[in-house]
Coordinates of C-alpha atoms in Angstrom, one line a residue:
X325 CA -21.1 19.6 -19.2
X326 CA -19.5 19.3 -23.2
X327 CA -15.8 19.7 -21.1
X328 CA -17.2 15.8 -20.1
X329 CA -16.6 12.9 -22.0
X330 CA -20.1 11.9 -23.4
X331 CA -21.9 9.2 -24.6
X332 CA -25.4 10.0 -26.3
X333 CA -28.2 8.1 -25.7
X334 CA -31.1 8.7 -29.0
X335 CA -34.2 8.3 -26.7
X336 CA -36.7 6.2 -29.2
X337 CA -39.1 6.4 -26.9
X338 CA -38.3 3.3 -25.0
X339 CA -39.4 3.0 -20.9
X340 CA -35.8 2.3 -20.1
X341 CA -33.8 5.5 -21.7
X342 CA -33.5 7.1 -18.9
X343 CA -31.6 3.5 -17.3
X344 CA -29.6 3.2 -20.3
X345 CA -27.9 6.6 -19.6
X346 CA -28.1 5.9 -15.4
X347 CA -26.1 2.7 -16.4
X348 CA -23.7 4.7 -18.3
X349 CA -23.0 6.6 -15.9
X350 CA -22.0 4.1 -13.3
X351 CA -19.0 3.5 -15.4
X352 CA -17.6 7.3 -14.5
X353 CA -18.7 8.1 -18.2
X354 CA -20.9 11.1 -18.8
X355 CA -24.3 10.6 -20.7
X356 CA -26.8 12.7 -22.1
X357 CA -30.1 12.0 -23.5
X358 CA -31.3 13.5 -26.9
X359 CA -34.4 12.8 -28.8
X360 CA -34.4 10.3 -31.8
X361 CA -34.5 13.1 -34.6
X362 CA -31.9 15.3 -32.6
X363 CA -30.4 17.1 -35.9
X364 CA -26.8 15.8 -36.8
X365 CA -25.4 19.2 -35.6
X366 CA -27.0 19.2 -32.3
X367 CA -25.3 15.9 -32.2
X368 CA -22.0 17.1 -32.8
X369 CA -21.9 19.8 -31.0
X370 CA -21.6 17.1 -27.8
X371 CA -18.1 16.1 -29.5
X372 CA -19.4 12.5 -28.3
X373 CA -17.4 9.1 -28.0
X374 CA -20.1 7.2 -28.6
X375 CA -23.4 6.9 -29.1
X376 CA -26.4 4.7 -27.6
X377 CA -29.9 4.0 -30.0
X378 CA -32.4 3.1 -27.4
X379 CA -35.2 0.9 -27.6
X380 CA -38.8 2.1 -28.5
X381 CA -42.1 1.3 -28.9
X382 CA -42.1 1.6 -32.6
X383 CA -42.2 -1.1 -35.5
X384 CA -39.2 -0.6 -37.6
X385 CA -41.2 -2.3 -40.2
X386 CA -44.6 0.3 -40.2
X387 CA -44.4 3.2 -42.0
X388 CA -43.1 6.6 -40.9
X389 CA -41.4 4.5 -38.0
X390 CA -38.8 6.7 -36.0
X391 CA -34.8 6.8 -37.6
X392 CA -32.3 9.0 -36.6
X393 CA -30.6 11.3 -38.7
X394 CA -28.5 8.5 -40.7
X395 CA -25.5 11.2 -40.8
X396 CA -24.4 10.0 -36.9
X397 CA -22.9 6.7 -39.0
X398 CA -20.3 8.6 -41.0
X399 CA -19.1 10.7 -37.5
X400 CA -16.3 8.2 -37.4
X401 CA -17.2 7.3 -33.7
X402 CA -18.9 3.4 -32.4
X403 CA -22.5 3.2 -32.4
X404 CA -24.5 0.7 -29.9
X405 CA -27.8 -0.4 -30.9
X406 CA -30.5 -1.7 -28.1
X407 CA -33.5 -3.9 -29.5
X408 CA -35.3 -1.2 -31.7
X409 CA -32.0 0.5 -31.8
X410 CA -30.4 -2.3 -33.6
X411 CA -33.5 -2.5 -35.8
X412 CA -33.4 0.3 -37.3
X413 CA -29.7 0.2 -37.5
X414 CA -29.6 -2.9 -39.3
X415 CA -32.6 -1.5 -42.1
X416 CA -30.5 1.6 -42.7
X417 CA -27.5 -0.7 -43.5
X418 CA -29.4 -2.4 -46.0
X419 CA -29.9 -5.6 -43.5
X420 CA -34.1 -6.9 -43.2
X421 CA -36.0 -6.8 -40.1
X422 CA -39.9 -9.0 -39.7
X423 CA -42.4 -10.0 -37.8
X424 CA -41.1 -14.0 -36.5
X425 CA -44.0 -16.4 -35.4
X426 CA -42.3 -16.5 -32.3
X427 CA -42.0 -13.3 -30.4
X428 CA -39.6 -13.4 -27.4
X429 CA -40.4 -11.7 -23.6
X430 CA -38.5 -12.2 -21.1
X431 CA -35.6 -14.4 -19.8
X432 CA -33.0 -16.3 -22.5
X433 CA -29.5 -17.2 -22.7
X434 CA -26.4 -16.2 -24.6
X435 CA -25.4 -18.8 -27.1
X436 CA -22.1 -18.9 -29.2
X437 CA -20.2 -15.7 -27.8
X438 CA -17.7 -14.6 -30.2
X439 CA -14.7 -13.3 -28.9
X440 CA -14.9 -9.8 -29.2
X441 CA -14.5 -6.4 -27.0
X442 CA -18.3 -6.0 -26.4
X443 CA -18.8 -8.9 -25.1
X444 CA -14.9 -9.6 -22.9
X445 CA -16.1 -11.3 -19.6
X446 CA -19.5 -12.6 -20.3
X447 CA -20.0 -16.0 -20.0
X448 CA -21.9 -18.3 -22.3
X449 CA -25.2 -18.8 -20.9
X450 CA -25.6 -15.9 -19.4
X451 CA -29.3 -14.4 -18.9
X452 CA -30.5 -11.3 -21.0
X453 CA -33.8 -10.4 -21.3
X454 CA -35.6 -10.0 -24.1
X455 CA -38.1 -7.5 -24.9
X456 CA -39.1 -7.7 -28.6
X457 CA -41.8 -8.1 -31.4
X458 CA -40.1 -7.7 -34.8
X459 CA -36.4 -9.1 -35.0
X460 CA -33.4 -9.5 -37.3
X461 CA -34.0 -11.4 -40.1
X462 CA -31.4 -10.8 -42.4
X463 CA -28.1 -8.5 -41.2
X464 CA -26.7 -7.1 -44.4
X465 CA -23.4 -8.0 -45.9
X466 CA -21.3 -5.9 -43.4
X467 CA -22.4 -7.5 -39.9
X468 CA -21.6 -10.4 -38.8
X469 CA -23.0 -12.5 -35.9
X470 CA -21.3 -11.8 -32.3
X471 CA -23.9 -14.0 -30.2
X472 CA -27.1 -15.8 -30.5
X473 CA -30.2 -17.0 -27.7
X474 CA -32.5 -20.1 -28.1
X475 CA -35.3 -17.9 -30.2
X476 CA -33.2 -15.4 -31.8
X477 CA -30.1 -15.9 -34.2
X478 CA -28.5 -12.4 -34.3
X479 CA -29.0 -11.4 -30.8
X480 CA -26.1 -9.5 -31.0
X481 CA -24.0 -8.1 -34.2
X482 CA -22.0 -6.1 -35.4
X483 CA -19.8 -4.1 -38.2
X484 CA -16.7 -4.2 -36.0
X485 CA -14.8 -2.5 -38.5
X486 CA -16.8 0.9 -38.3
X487 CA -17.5 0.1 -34.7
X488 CA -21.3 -0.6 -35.1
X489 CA -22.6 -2.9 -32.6
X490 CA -26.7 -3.8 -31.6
X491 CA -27.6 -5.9 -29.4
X492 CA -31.5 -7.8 -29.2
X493 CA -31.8 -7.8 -25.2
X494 CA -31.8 -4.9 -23.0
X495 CA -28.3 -4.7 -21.2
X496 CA -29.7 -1.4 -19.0
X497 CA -32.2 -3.8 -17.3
X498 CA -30.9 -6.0 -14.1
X499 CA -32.8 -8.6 -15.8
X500 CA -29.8 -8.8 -18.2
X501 CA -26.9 -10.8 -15.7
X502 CA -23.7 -9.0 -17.0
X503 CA -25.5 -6.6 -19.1
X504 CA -23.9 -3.5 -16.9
X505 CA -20.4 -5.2 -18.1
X506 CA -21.6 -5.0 -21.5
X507 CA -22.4 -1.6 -21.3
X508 CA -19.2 -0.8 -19.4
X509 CA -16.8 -2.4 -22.4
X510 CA -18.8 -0.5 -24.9
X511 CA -17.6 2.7 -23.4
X512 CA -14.7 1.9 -21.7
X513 CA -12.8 -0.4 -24.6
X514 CA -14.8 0.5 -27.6
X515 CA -15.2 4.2 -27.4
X516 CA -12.3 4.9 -25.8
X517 CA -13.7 6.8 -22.2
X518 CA -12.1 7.5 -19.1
X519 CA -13.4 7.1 -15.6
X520 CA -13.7 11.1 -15.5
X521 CA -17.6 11.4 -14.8
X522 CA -17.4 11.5 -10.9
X523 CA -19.3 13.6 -8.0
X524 CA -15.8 15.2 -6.9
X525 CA -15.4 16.1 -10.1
X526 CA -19.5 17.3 -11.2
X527 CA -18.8 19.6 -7.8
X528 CA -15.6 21.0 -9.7
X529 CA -17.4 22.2 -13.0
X530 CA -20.7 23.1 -11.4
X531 CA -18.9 25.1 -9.1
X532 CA -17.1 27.0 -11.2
X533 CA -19.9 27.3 -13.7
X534 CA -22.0 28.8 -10.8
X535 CA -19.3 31.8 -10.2
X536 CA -19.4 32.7 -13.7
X537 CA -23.5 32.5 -13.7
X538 CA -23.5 34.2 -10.6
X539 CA -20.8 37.1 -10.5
X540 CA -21.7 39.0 -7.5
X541 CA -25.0 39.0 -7.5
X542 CA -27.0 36.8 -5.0
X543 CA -29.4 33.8 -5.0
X544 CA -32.8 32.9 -3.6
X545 CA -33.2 28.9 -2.6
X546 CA -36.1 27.6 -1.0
X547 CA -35.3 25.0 1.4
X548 CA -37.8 22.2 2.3
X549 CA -35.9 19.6 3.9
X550 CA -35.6 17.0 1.2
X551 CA -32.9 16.2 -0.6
X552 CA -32.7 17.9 -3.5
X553 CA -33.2 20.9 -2.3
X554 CA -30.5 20.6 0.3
X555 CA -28.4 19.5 -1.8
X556 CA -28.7 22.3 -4.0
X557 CA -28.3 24.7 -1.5
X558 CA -25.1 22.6 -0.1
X559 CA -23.4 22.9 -3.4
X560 CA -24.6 27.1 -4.6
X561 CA -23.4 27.9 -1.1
X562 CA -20.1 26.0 -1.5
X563 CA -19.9 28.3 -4.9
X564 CA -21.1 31.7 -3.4
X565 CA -21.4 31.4 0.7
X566 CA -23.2 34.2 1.8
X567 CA -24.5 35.3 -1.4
X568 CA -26.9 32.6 -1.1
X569 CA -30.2 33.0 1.0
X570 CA -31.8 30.4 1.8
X571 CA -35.5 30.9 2.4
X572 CA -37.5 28.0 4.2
X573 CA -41.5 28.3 4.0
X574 CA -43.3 26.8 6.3
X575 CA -46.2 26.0 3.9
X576 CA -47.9 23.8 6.4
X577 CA -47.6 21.0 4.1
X578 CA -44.2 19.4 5.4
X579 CA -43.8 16.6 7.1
X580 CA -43.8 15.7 10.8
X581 CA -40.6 18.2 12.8
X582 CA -39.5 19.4 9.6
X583 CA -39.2 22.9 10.4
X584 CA -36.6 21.9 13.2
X585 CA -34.5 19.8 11.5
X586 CA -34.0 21.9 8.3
X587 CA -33.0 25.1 10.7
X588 CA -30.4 22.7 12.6
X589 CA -28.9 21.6 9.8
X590 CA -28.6 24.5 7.7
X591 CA -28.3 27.6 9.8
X592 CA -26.7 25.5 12.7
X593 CA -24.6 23.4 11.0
X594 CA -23.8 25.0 7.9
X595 CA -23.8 28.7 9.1
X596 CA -25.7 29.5 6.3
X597 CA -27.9 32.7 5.9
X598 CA -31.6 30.9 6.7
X599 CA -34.7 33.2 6.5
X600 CA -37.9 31.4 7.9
X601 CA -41.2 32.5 6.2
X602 CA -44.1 30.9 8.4
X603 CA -46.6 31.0 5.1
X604 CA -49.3 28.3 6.1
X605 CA -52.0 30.6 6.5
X606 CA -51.6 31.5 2.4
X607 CA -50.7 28.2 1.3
X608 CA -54.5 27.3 3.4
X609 CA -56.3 29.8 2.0
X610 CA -55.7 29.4 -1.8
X611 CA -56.0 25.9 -1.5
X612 CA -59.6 26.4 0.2
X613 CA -62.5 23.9 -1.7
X614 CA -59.5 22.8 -4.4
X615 CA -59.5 19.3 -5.6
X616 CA -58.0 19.3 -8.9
X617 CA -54.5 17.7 -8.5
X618 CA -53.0 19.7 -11.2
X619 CA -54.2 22.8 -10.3
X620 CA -53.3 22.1 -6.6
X621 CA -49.6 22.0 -8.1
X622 CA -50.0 25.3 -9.7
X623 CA -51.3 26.9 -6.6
X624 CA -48.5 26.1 -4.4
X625 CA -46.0 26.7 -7.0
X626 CA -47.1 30.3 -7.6
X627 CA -47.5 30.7 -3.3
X628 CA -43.7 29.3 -3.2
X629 CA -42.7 32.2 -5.6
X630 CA -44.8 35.1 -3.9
X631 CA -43.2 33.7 -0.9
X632 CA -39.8 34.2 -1.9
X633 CA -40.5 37.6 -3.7
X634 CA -41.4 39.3 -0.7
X635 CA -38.2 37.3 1.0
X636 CA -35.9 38.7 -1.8
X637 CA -37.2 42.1 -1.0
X638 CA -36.3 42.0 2.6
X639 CA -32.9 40.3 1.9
X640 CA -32.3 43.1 -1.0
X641 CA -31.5 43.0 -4.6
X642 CA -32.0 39.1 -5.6
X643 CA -31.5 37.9 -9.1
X644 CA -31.4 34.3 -9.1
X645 CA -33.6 31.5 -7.8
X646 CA -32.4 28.2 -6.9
X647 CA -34.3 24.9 -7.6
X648 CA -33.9 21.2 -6.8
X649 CA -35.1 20.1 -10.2
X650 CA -33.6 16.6 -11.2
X651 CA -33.3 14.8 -14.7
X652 CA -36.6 12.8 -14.1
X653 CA -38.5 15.3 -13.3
X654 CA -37.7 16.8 -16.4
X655 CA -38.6 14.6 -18.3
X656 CA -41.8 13.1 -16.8
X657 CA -43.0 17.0 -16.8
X658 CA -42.4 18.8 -20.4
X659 CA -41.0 15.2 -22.2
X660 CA -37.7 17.2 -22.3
X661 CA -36.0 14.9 -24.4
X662 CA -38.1 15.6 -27.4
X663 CA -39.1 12.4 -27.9
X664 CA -42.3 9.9 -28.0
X665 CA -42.2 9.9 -24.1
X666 CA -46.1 11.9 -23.1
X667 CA -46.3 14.7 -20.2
X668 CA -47.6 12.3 -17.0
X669 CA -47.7 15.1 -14.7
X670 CA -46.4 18.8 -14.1
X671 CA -43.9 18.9 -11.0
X672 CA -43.9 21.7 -8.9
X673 CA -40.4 22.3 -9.7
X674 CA -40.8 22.5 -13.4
X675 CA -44.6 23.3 -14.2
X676 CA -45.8 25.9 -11.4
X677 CA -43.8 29.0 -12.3
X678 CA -45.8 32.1 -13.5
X679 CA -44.4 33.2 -16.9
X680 CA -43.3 36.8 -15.3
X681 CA -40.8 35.1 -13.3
X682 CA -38.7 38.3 -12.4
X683 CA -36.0 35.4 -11.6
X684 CA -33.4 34.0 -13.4
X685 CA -33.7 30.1 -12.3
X686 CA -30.6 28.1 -11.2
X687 CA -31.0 24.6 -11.3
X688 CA -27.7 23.0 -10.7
X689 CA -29.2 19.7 -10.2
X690 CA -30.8 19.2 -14.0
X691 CA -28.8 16.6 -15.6
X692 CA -28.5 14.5 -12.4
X693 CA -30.1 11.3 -11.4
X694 CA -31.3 10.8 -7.2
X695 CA -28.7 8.5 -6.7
X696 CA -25.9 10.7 -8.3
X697 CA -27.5 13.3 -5.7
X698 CA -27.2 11.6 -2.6
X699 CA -24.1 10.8 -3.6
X700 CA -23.2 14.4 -4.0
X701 CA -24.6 15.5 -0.9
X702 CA -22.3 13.1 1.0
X703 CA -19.5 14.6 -1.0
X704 CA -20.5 18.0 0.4
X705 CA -20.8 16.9 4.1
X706 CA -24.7 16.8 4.1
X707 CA -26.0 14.6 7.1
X708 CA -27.1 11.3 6.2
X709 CA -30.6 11.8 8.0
X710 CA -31.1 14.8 5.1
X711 CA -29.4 12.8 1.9
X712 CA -30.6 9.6 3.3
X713 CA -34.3 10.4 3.2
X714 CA -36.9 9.2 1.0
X715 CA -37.7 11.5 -2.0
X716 CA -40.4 14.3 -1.0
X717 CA -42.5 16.0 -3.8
X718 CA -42.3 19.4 -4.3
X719 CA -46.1 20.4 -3.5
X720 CA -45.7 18.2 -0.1
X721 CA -48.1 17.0 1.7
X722 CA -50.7 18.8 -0.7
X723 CA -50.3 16.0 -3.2
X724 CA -50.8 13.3 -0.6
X725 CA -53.5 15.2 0.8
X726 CA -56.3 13.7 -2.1
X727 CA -59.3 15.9 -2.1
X728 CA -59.4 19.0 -0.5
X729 CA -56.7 20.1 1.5
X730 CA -57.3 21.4 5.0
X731 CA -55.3 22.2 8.1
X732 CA -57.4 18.9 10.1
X733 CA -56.7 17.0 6.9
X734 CA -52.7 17.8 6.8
X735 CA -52.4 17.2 10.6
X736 CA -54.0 13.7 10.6
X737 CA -51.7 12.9 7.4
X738 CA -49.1 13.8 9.0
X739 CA -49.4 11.8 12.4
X740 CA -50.0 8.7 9.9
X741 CA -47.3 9.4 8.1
X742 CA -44.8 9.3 11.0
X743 CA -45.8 6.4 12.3
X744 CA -45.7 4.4 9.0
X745 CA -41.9 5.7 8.6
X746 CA -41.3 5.1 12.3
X747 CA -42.4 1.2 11.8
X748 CA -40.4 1.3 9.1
X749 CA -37.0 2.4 10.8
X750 CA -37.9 0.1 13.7
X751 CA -38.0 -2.6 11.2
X752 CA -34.6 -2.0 9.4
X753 CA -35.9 -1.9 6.3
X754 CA -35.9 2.3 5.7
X755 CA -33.1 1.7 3.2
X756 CA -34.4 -0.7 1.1
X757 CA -37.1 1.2 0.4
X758 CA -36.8 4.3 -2.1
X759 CA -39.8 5.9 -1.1
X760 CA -42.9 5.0 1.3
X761 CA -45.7 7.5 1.8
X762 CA -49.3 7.9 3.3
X763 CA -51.8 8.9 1.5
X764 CA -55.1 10.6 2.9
X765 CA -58.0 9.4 0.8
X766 CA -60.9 11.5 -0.2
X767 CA -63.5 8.8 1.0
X768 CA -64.7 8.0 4.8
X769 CA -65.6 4.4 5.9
X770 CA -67.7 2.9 8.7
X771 CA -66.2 1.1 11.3
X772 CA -67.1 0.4 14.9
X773 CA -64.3 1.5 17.4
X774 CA -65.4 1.2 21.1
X775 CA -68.3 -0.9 20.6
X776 CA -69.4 2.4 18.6
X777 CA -70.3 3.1 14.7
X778 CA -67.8 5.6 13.4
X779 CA -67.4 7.0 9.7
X780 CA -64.1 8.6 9.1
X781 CA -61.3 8.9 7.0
X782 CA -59.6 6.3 5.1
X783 CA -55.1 6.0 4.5
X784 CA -54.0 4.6 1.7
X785 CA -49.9 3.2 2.4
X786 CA -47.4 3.5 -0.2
X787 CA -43.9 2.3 -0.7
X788 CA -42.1 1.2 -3.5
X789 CA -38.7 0.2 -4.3
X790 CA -36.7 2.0 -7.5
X791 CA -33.9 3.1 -9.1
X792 CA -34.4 6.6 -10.8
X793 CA -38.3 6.9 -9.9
X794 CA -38.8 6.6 -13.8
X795 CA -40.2 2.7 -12.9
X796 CA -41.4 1.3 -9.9
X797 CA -42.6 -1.6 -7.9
X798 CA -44.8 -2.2 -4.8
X799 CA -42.8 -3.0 -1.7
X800 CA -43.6 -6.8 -0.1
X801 CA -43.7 -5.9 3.5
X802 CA -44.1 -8.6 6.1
X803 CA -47.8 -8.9 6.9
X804 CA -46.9 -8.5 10.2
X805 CA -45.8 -5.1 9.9
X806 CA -48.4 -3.5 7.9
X807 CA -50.6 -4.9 10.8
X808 CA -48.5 -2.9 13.4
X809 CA -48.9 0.4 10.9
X810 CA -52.7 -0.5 10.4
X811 CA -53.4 -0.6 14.3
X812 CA -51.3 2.3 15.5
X813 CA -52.5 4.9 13.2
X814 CA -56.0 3.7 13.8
X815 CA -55.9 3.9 17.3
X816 CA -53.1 6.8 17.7
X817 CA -54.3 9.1 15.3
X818 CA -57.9 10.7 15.4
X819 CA -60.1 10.3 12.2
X820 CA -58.6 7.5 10.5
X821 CA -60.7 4.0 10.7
X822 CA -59.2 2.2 7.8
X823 CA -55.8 1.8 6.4
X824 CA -55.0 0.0 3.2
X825 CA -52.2 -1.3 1.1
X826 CA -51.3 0.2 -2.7
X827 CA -50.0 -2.5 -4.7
X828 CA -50.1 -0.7 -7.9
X829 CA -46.3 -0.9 -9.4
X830 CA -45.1 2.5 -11.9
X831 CA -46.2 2.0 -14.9
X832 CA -49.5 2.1 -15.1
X833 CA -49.4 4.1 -11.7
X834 CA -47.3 6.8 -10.6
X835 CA -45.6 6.9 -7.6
X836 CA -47.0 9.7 -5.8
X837 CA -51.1 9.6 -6.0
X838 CA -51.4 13.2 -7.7

């Protein structure tokens, strides 16, 4: 992606990199995430306009404190600094940063707005929010003050003649009111970037990258019927046509007429080459008396790839294998950037593959965001019922399955599951959701149904709203329909006599329960 116009973004270990570099991109401009210490040649070799110092966790003022390699202020390109970013800016430009009596969270307003190109159409007053322990004490000679809040005199500064800019809020954040027009002038007027980074034109490269990756030879996806695997066969077939196979496993952990829909789309609609590998009896049996959620993962990732070995071999010589991996799951999984950011769990897309992978993996859907994938499957003619659906995890049902998995288990998850999405449709409110889910518990409750004691299973519901999955919050439903959900899957689905609410936002949670 170097042929790209790109913006850097030094990940400092702050929550909201990943936004920062999602918030780039909705200006058509082409980010990248490296870690803090990223070597000054690694750096170059992006040929960026621009780069982007995140926020972190850090003191700038404790010892050892993260800096970045101070050669990426003589590359003759603008620098943005965000909260620790234009910390530890300012201390390596002989400027002072301390502790104040008066730390600032939350909401504040723009005072005094110079007139300058980073900040051309925001309005004094405007909200930004503030995120921040240590602050700017004393600037150095070179910057001078560009904006100030109610608790915080250099809220935003800058060397204008070398293009170095920091700013104390946290413009990635819709706290911030024009913050996204902040960021947009920074790349736009300050460094110089076109409106090149689009989906017509991601399908272009990727595309043509995939020929040259490819040659003749062909390529193994495994379809599940979420999006980011469609989506990744959509685009590898647009490349190749028939020399992709798509293989779809019925692992008896997908969700409610799944197996229809994917072959409708995709050998139906699509005319693409679509073996079906009915594979729940494996899946079942490895998974037999398993409770550990990480090793559940592992288990189904190493079924998927025995699964598609013994598809490649009847479809002949196979070299490459397709996955659906995105940026965040990269990230979350093996802390890809490099930086401060700790593994929270292994996906099965990036942490279940054995190490004699006889494959060569193609994942044309790395460096891309969920949204930037929907998007893409429209631009490939995907069916909004497949790039309009909530994320699904890799491992399925298995990792909403808590506790053992068994076939009794999956089939009352399921039936839940459906009718939870169904109220959900009914209700209008399926898109302003980013993911809702049902989670079977390992714990059974009393109740008395009938007039009779029972002792069954217990759901947990789950649905959160999002914009990249990397943060999260609990979805306020009417009471009235979580009522509706609570009493049909009580009395329509067999085994379930309690259903409760998770109100638990990501961080500390995750989304999924495993």
């Amino acid at each position: 992606m170097t042929q790209q116009e790109t913006i850097l973004v030094l990940d400092f270990g702050a929550q909201y990199s990943q936004l920062i570099a999602r918030r780039v991109r909705e200006a058509q401009v082409y980010s990248q995430i490296l870690p803090f210490n990223a070597s000054l040649e690694s750096i170059k070799s992006f040929h960026p306009r621009g780069i982007i110092l995140s926020g972190g966790p850090a003191s700038v003022v404790s010892e050892g404190s993260p800096r970045p390699d101070p050669g990426i202020f003589s590359l003759g390109i603008p620098v943005l600094g965000i909260c620790y970013g234009l910390q530890v800016m300012t201390v390596m430009h002989d400027g002072r940063v301390e502790r104040p009596r008066r730390r600032e969270y939350g909401y504040a307003h723009l005072q005094d707005i110079a007139d300058t190109p980073l900040l051309k159409g925001i309005k004094k007053g405007s909200l930004v929010w503030m995120s921040h322990g240590d602050a700017v004490a004393d600037p150095g000679a070179n910057f001078s003050v560009l904006a100030g809040t109610e608790n915080c005199r250099y809220a935003v500064l800058a060397d204008e003649q070398k293009q170095f800019y920091g700013v104390q809020f946290h413009p990635e954040v819709v706290h911030t009111e024009q913050g996204v027009r902040l960021l947009s002038n920074f790349v736009h007027d300050i460094c110089r970037c076109g409106s090149t980074w689009t989906m017509e034109s991601f399908i272009d490269l990727e595309v043509k990258r995939i020929r040259e990756v490819v040659g003749d030879k062909q390529v193994l996806c495994g379809l599940s019927g979420g999006v980011d695997s469609s989506v990744t066969a959509a685009l590898i077939h647009r490349a190749v046509g028939d020399q992709l196979v798509c293989v779809f496993v019925n692992n008896g952990l997908l969700r409610k007429g799944e197996d229809l829909l994917v072959q409708k789309v995709f050998r139906d609609s699509f005319n693409m080459r679509l073996e079906y590998m009915d594979a729940q009896q494996e899946f079942l049996s490895e998974l037999e008396g398993v409770t550990d959620p990480e090793t559940k993962r592992k288990i189904i990732g190493r079924v998927f790839i025995e699964v598609f070995e013994t598809a490649a071999r009847s479809v002949g010589s196979v070299d490459f294998l397709a996955q659906g991996t995105l940026y965040p799951d990269v990230i979350e999984s093996v802390s890809a950037t490099g930086g401060p950011s700790a593994t929270i769990k292994s996906h099965h897309n990036v942490g279940g593959l054995p190490e004699d992978l006889r494959f060569t993996l193609l994942e044309p859907l790395r460096e891309l965001f969920k949204d930037e994938v929907r998007e893409l499957g429209r631009e490939l003619g995907l069916p909004e019922e497949i790039v309009g659906r909530h994320p699904f995890p890799g491992p399925g049902l298995g990792v909403r399955c808590v506790g053992e998995v068994t076939k009794v288990r999956l089939d009352t998850l399921r039936e839940a599951d459906a009718i939870f999405i169904d109220e959900i449709r009914q209700a209008g409110l399926y898109e302003d959701v980013w993911q809702a889910l049902v989670c079977l518990l390992p714990v059974k409750s009393v109740g008395v149904q009938g007039d009779e004691r029972t002792y069954e299973e217990v759901c947990s519901l789950r649905a959160v709203t999002s914009e990249d999955a990397m943060t999260a919050d609990w979805y306020r439903f009417p009471p009235e329909l979580l009522q509706r959900v609570s009493s049909r899957i009580i009395n329509e689905v067999e085994g379930v006599n309690r259903v409760l609410y998770d109100v638990t936002s990501k961080p500390p949670g995750t989304i999924e329960w495993e």
